[in-house]
mmCIF file with all atom_site columns, C-alpha atoms in Angstrom:
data_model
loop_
_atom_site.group_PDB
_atom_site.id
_atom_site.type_symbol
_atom_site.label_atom_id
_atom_site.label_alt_id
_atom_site.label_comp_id
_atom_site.label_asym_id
_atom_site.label_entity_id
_atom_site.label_seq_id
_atom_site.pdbx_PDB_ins_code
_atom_site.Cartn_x
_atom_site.Cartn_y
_atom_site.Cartn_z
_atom_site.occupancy
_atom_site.B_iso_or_equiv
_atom_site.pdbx_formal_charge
_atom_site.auth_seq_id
_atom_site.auth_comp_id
_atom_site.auth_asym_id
_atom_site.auth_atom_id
_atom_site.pdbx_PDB_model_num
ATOM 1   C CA . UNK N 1 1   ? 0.000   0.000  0.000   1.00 40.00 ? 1   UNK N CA 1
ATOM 2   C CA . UNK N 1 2   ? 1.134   3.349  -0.773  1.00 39.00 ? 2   UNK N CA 1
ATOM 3   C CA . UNK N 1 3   ? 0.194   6.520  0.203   1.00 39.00 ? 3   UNK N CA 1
ATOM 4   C CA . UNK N 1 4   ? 0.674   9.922  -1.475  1.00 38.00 ? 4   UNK N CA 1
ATOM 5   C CA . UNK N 1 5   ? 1.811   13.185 0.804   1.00 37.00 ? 5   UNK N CA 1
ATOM 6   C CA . UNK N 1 6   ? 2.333   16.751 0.403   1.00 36.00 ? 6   UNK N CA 1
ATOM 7   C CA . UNK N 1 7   ? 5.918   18.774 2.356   1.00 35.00 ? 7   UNK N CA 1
ATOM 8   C CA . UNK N 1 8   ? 5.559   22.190 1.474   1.00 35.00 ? 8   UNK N CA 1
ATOM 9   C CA . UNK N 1 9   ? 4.422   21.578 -1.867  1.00 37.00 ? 9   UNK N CA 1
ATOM 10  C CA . UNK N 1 10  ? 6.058   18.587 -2.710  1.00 35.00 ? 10  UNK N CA 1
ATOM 11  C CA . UNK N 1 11  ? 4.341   14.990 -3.185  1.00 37.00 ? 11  UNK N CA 1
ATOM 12  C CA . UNK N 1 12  ? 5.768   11.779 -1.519  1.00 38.00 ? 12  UNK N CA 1
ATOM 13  C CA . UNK N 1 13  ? 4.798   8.145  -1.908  1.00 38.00 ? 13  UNK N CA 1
ATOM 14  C CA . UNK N 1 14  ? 5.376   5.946  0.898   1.00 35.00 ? 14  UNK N CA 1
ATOM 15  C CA . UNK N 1 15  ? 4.945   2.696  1.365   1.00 36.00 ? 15  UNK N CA 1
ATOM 16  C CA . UNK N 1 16  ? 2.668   1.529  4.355   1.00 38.00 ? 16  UNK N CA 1
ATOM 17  C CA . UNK N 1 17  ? 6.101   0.567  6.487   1.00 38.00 ? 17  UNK N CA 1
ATOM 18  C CA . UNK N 1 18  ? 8.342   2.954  5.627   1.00 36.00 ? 18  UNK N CA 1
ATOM 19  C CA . UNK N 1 19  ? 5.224   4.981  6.758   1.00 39.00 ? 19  UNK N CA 1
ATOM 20  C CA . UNK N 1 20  ? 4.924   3.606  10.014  1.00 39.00 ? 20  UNK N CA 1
ATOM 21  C CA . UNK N 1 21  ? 8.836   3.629  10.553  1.00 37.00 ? 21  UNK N CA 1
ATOM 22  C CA . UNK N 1 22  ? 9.000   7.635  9.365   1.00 36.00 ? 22  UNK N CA 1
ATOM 23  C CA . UNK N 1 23  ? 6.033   8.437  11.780  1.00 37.00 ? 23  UNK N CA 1
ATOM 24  C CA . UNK N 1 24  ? 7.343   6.547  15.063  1.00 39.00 ? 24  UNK N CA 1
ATOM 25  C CA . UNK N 1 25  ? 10.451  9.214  14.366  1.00 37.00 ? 25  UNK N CA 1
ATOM 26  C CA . UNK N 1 26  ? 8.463   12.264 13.547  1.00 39.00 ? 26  UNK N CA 1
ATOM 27  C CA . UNK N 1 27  ? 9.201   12.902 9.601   1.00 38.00 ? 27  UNK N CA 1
ATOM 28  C CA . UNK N 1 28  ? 5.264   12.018 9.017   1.00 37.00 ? 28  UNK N CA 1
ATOM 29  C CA . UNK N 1 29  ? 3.513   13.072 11.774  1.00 39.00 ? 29  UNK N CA 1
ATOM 30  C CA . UNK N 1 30  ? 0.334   12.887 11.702  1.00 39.00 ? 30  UNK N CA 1
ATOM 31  C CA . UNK N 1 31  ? 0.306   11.629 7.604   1.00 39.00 ? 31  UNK N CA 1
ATOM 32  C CA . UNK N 1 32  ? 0.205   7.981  7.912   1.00 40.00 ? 32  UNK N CA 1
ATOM 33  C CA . UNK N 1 33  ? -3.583  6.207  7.509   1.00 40.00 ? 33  UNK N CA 1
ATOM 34  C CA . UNK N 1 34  ? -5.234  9.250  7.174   1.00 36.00 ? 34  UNK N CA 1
ATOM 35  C CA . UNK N 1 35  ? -8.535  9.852  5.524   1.00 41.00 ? 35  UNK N CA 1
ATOM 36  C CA . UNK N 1 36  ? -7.234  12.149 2.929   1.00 41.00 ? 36  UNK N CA 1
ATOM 37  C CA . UNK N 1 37  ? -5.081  9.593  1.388   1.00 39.00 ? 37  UNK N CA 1
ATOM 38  C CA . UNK N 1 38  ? -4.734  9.881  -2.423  1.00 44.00 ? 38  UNK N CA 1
ATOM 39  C CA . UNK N 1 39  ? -4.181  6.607  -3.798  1.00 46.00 ? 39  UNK N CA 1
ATOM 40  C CA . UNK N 1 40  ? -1.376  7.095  -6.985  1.00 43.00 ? 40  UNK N CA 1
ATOM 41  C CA . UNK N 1 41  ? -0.908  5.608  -10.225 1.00 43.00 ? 41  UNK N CA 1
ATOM 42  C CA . UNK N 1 42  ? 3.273   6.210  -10.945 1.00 40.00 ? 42  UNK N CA 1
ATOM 43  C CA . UNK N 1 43  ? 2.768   5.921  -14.397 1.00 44.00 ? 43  UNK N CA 1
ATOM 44  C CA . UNK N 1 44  ? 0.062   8.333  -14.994 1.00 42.00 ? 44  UNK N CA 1
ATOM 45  C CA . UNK N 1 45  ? 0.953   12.384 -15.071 1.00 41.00 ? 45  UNK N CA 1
ATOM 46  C CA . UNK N 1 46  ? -1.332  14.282 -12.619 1.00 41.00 ? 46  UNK N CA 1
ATOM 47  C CA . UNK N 1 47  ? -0.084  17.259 -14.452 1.00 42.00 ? 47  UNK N CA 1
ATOM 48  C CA . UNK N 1 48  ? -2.905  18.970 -16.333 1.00 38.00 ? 48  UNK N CA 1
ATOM 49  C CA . UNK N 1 49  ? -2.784  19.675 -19.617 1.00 37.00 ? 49  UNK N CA 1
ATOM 50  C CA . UNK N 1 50  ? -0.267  23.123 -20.849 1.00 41.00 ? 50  UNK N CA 1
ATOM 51  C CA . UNK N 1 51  ? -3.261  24.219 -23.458 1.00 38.00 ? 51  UNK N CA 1
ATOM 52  C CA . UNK N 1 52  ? -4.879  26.645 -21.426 1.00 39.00 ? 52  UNK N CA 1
ATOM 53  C CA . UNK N 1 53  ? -7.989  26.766 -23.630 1.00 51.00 ? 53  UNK N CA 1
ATOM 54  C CA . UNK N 1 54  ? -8.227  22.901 -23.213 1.00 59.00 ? 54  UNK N CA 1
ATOM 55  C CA . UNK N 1 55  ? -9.748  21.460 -19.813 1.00 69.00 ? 55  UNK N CA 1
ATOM 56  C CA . UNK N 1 56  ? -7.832  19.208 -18.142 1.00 82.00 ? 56  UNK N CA 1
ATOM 57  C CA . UNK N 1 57  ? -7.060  16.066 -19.277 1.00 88.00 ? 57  UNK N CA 1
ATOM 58  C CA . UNK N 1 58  ? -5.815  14.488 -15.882 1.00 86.00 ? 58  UNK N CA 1
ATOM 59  C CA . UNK N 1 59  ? -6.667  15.167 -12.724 1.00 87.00 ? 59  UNK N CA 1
ATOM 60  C CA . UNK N 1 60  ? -5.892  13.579 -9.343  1.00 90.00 ? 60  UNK N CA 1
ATOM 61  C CA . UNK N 1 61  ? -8.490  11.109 -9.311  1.00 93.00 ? 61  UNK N CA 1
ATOM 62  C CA . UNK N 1 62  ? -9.240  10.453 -13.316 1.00 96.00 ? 62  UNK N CA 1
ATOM 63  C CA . UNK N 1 63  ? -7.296  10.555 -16.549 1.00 97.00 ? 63  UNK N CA 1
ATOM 64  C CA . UNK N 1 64  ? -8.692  11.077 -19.996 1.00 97.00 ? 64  UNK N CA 1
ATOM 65  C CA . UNK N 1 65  ? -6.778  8.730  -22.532 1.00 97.00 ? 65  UNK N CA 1
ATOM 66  C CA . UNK N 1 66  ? -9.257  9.535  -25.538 1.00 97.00 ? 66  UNK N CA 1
ATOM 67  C CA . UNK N 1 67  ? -10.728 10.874 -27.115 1.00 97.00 ? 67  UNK N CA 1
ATOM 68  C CA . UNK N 1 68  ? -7.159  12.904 -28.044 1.00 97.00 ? 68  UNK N CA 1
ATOM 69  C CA . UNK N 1 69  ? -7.726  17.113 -27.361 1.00 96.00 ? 69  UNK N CA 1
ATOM 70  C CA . UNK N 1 70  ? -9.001  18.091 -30.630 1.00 96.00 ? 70  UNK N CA 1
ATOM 71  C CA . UNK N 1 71  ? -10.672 14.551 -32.176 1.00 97.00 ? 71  UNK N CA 1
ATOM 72  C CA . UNK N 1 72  ? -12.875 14.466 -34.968 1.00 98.00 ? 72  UNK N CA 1
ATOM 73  C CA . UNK N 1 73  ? -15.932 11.884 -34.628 1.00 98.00 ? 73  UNK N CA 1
ATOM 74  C CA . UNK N 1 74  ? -18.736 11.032 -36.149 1.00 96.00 ? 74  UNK N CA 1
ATOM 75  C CA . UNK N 1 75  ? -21.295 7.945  -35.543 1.00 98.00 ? 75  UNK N CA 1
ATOM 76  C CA . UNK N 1 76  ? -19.427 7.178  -32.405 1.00 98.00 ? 76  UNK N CA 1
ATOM 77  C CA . UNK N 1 77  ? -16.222 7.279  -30.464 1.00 98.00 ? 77  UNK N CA 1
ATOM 78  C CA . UNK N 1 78  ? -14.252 5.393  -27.626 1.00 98.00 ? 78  UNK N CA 1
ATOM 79  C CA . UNK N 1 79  ? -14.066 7.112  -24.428 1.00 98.00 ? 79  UNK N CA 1
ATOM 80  C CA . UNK N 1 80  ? -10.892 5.654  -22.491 1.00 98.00 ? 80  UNK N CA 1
ATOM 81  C CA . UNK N 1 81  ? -9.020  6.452  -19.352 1.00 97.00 ? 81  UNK N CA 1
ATOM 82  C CA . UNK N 1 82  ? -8.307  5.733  -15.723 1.00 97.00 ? 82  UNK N CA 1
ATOM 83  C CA . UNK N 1 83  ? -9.895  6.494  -12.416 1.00 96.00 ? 83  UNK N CA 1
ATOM 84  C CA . UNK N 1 84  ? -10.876 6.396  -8.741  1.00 94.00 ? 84  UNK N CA 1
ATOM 85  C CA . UNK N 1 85  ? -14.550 7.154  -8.007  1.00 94.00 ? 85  UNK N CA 1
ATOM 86  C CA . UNK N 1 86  ? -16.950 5.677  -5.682  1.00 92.00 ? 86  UNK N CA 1
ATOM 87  C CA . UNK N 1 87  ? -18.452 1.846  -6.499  1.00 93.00 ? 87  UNK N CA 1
ATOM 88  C CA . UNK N 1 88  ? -15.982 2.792  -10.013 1.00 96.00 ? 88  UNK N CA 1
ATOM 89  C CA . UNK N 1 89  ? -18.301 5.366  -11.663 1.00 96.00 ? 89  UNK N CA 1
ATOM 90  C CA . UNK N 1 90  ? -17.482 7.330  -14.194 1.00 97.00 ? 90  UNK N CA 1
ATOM 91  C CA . UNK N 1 91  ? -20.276 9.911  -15.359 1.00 97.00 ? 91  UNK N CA 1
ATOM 92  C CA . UNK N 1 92  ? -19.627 11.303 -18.409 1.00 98.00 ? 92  UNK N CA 1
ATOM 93  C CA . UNK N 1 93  ? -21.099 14.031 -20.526 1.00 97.00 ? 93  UNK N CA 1
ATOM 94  C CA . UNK N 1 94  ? -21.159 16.066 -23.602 1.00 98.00 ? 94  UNK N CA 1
ATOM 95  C CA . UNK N 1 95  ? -21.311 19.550 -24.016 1.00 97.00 ? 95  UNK N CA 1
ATOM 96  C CA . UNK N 1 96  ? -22.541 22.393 -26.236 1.00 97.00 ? 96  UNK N CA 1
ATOM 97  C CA . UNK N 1 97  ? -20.449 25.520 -27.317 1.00 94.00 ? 97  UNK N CA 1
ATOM 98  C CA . UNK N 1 98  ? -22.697 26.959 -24.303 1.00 95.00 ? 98  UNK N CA 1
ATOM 99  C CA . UNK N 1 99  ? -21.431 24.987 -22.011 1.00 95.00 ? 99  UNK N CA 1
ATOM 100 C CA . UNK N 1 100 ? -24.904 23.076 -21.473 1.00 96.00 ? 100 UNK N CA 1
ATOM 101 C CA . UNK N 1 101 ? -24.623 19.276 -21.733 1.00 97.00 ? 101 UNK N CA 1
ATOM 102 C CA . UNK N 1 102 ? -26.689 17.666 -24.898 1.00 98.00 ? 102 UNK N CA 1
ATOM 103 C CA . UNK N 1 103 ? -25.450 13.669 -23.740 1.00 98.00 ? 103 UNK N CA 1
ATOM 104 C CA . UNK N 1 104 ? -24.550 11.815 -21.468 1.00 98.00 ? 104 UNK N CA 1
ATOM 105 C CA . UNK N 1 105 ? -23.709 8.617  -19.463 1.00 98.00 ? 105 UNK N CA 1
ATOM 106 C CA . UNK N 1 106 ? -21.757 6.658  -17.686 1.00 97.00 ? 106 UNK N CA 1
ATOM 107 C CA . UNK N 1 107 ? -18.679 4.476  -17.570 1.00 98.00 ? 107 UNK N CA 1
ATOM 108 C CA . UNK N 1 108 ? -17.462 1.741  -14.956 1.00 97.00 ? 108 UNK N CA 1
ATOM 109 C CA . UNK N 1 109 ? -13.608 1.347  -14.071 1.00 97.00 ? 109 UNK N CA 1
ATOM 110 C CA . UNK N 1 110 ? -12.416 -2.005 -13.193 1.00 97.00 ? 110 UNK N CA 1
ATOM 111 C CA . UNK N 1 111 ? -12.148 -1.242 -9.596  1.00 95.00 ? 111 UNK N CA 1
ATOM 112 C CA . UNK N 1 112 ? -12.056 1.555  -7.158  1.00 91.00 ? 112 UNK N CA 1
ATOM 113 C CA . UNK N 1 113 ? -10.336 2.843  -3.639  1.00 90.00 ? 113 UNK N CA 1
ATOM 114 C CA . UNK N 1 114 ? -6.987  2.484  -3.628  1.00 93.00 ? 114 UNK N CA 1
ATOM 115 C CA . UNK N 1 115 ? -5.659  3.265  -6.934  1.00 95.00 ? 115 UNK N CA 1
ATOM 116 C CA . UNK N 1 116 ? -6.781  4.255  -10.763 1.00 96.00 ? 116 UNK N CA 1
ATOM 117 C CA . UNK N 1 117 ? -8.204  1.779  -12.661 1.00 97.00 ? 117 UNK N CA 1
ATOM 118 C CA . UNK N 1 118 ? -9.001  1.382  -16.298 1.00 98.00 ? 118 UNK N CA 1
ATOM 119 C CA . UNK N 1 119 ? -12.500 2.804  -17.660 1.00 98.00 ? 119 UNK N CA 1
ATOM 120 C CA . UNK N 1 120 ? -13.617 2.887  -21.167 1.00 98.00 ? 120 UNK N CA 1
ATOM 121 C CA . UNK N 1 121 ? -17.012 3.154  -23.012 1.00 98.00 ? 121 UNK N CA 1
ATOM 122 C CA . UNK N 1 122 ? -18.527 3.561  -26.327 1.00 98.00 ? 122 UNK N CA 1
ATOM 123 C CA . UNK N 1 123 ? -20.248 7.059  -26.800 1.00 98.00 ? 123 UNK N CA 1
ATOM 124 C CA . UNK N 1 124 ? -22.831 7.210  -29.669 1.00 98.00 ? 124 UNK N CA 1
ATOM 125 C CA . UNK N 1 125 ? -22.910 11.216 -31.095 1.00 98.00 ? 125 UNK N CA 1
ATOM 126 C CA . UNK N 1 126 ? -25.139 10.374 -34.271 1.00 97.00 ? 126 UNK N CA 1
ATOM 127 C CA . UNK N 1 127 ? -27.701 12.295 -33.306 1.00 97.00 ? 127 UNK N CA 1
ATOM 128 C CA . UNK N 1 128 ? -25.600 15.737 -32.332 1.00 98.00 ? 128 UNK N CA 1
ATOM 129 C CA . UNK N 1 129 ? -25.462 18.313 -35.214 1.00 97.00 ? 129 UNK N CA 1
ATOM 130 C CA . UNK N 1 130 ? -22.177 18.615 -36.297 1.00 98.00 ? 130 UNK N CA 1
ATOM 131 C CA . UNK N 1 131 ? -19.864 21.174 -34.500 1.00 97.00 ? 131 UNK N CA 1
ATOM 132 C CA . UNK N 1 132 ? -17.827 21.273 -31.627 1.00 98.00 ? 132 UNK N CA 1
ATOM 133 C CA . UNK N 1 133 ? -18.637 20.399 -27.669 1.00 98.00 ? 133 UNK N CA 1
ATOM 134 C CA . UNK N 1 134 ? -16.169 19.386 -25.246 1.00 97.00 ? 134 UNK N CA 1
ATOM 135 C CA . UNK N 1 135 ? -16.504 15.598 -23.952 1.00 98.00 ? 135 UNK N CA 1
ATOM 136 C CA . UNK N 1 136 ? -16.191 15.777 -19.622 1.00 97.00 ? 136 UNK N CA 1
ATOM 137 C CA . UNK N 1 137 ? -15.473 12.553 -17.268 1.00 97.00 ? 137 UNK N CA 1
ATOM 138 C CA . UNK N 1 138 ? -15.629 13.114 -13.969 1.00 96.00 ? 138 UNK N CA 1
ATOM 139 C CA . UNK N 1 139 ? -15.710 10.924 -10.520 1.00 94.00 ? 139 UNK N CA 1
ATOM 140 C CA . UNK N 1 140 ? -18.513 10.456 -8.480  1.00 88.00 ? 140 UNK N CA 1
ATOM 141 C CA . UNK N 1 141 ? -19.926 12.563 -5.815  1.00 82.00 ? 141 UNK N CA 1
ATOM 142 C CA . UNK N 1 142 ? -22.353 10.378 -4.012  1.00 79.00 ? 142 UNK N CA 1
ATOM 143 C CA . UNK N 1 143 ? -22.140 12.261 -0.990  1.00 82.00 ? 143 UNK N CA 1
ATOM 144 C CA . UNK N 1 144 ? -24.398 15.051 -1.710  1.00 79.00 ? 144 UNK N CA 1
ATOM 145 C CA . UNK N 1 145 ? -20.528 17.564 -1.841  1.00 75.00 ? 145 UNK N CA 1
ATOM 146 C CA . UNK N 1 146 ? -19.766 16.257 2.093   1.00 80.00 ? 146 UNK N CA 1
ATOM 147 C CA . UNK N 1 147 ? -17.008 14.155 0.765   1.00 75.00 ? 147 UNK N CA 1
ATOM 148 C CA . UNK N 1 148 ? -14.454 15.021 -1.572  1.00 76.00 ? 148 UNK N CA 1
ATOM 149 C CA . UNK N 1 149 ? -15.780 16.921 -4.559  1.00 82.00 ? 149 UNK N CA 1
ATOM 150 C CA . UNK N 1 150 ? -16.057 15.637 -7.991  1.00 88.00 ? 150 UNK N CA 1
ATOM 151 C CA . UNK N 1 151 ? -12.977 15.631 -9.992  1.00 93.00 ? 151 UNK N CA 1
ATOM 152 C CA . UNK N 1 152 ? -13.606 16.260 -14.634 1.00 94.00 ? 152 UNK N CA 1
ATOM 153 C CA . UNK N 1 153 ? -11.140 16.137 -17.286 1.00 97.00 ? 153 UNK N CA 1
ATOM 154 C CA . UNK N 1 154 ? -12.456 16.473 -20.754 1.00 97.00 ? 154 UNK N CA 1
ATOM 155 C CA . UNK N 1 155 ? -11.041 17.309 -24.071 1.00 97.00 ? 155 UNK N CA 1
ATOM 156 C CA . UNK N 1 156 ? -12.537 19.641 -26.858 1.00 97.00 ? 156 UNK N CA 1
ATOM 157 C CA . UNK N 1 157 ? -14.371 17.252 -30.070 1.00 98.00 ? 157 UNK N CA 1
ATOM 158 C CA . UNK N 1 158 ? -15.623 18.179 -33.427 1.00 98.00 ? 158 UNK N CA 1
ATOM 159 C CA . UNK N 1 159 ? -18.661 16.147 -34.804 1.00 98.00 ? 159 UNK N CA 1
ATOM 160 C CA . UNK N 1 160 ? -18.669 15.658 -38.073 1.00 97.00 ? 160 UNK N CA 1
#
């Protein structure tokens, strides 16, 4: 088990007894088991994306894989990433040059808790005029906002 950290802005992995062994000597006081633990994926960039036009594409708790910032689809498309949200869904939408949504559904990860897992469903856009809208994933918020808020990523798509 690992479990991700911040030192004055600065993230740390530990493992669950290196933990234990940094805490009885003070380096992670009161760090250790917590509730706010962030599980991480090492080989997936929280970084968001550098377009600043662009919403994110990866977030701390989900990663958009596709579609790629900028697609072209028609008929329909693969959605793909990874995530953490509760019972491993992933809501998903589609949104108008307004902002509104005009689709949308849901995915289910492989799992859920303790790390990101692999999500990916098939989003039918056939009957969207053609233009562009901006595809959003997002965790879960089943908590009515008293747990941790809902996380999106999304990239911009043009149907043709």
């Amino acid at each position: 088990m690992r479990s991700t950290r911040t030192f004055s802005g600065r993230r740390a992995v530990v493992s669950a007894a290196l933990c234990g062994a940094l805490v009885g000597v003070g380096a992670l006081a009161g760090g250790c088991g917590s509730e706010d633990a962030v599980a991480e994926d090492p080989e997936v960039s929280t970084q968001p994306s550098e377009e600043a036009s662009a919403p994110p594409r990866t977030s701390g708790l989900i990663v958009l894989s596709a579609p790629a910032e900028g697609a072209t689809v028609e008929g329909s498309f693969e959605a793909s990433g990874k995530a953490n949200s509760p019972e491993a869904n992933v809501p998903w939408e589609i949104r108008d040059s307004s902002g509104e949504p005009v689709l949308e559904g849901h995915a289910t990860a492989e799992g859920w808790m303790d790390k990101l897992y692999p999500w990916k469903t098939t989003v039918d856009v056939s009957d969207l005029e053609p233009g562009t809208y901006v595809f959003i994933a997002r965790t879960d918020d089943t908590s009515d906002g008293e747990g941790k808020p809902a996380e999106e990523v999304g990239a911009t798509i043009t149907v043709e």
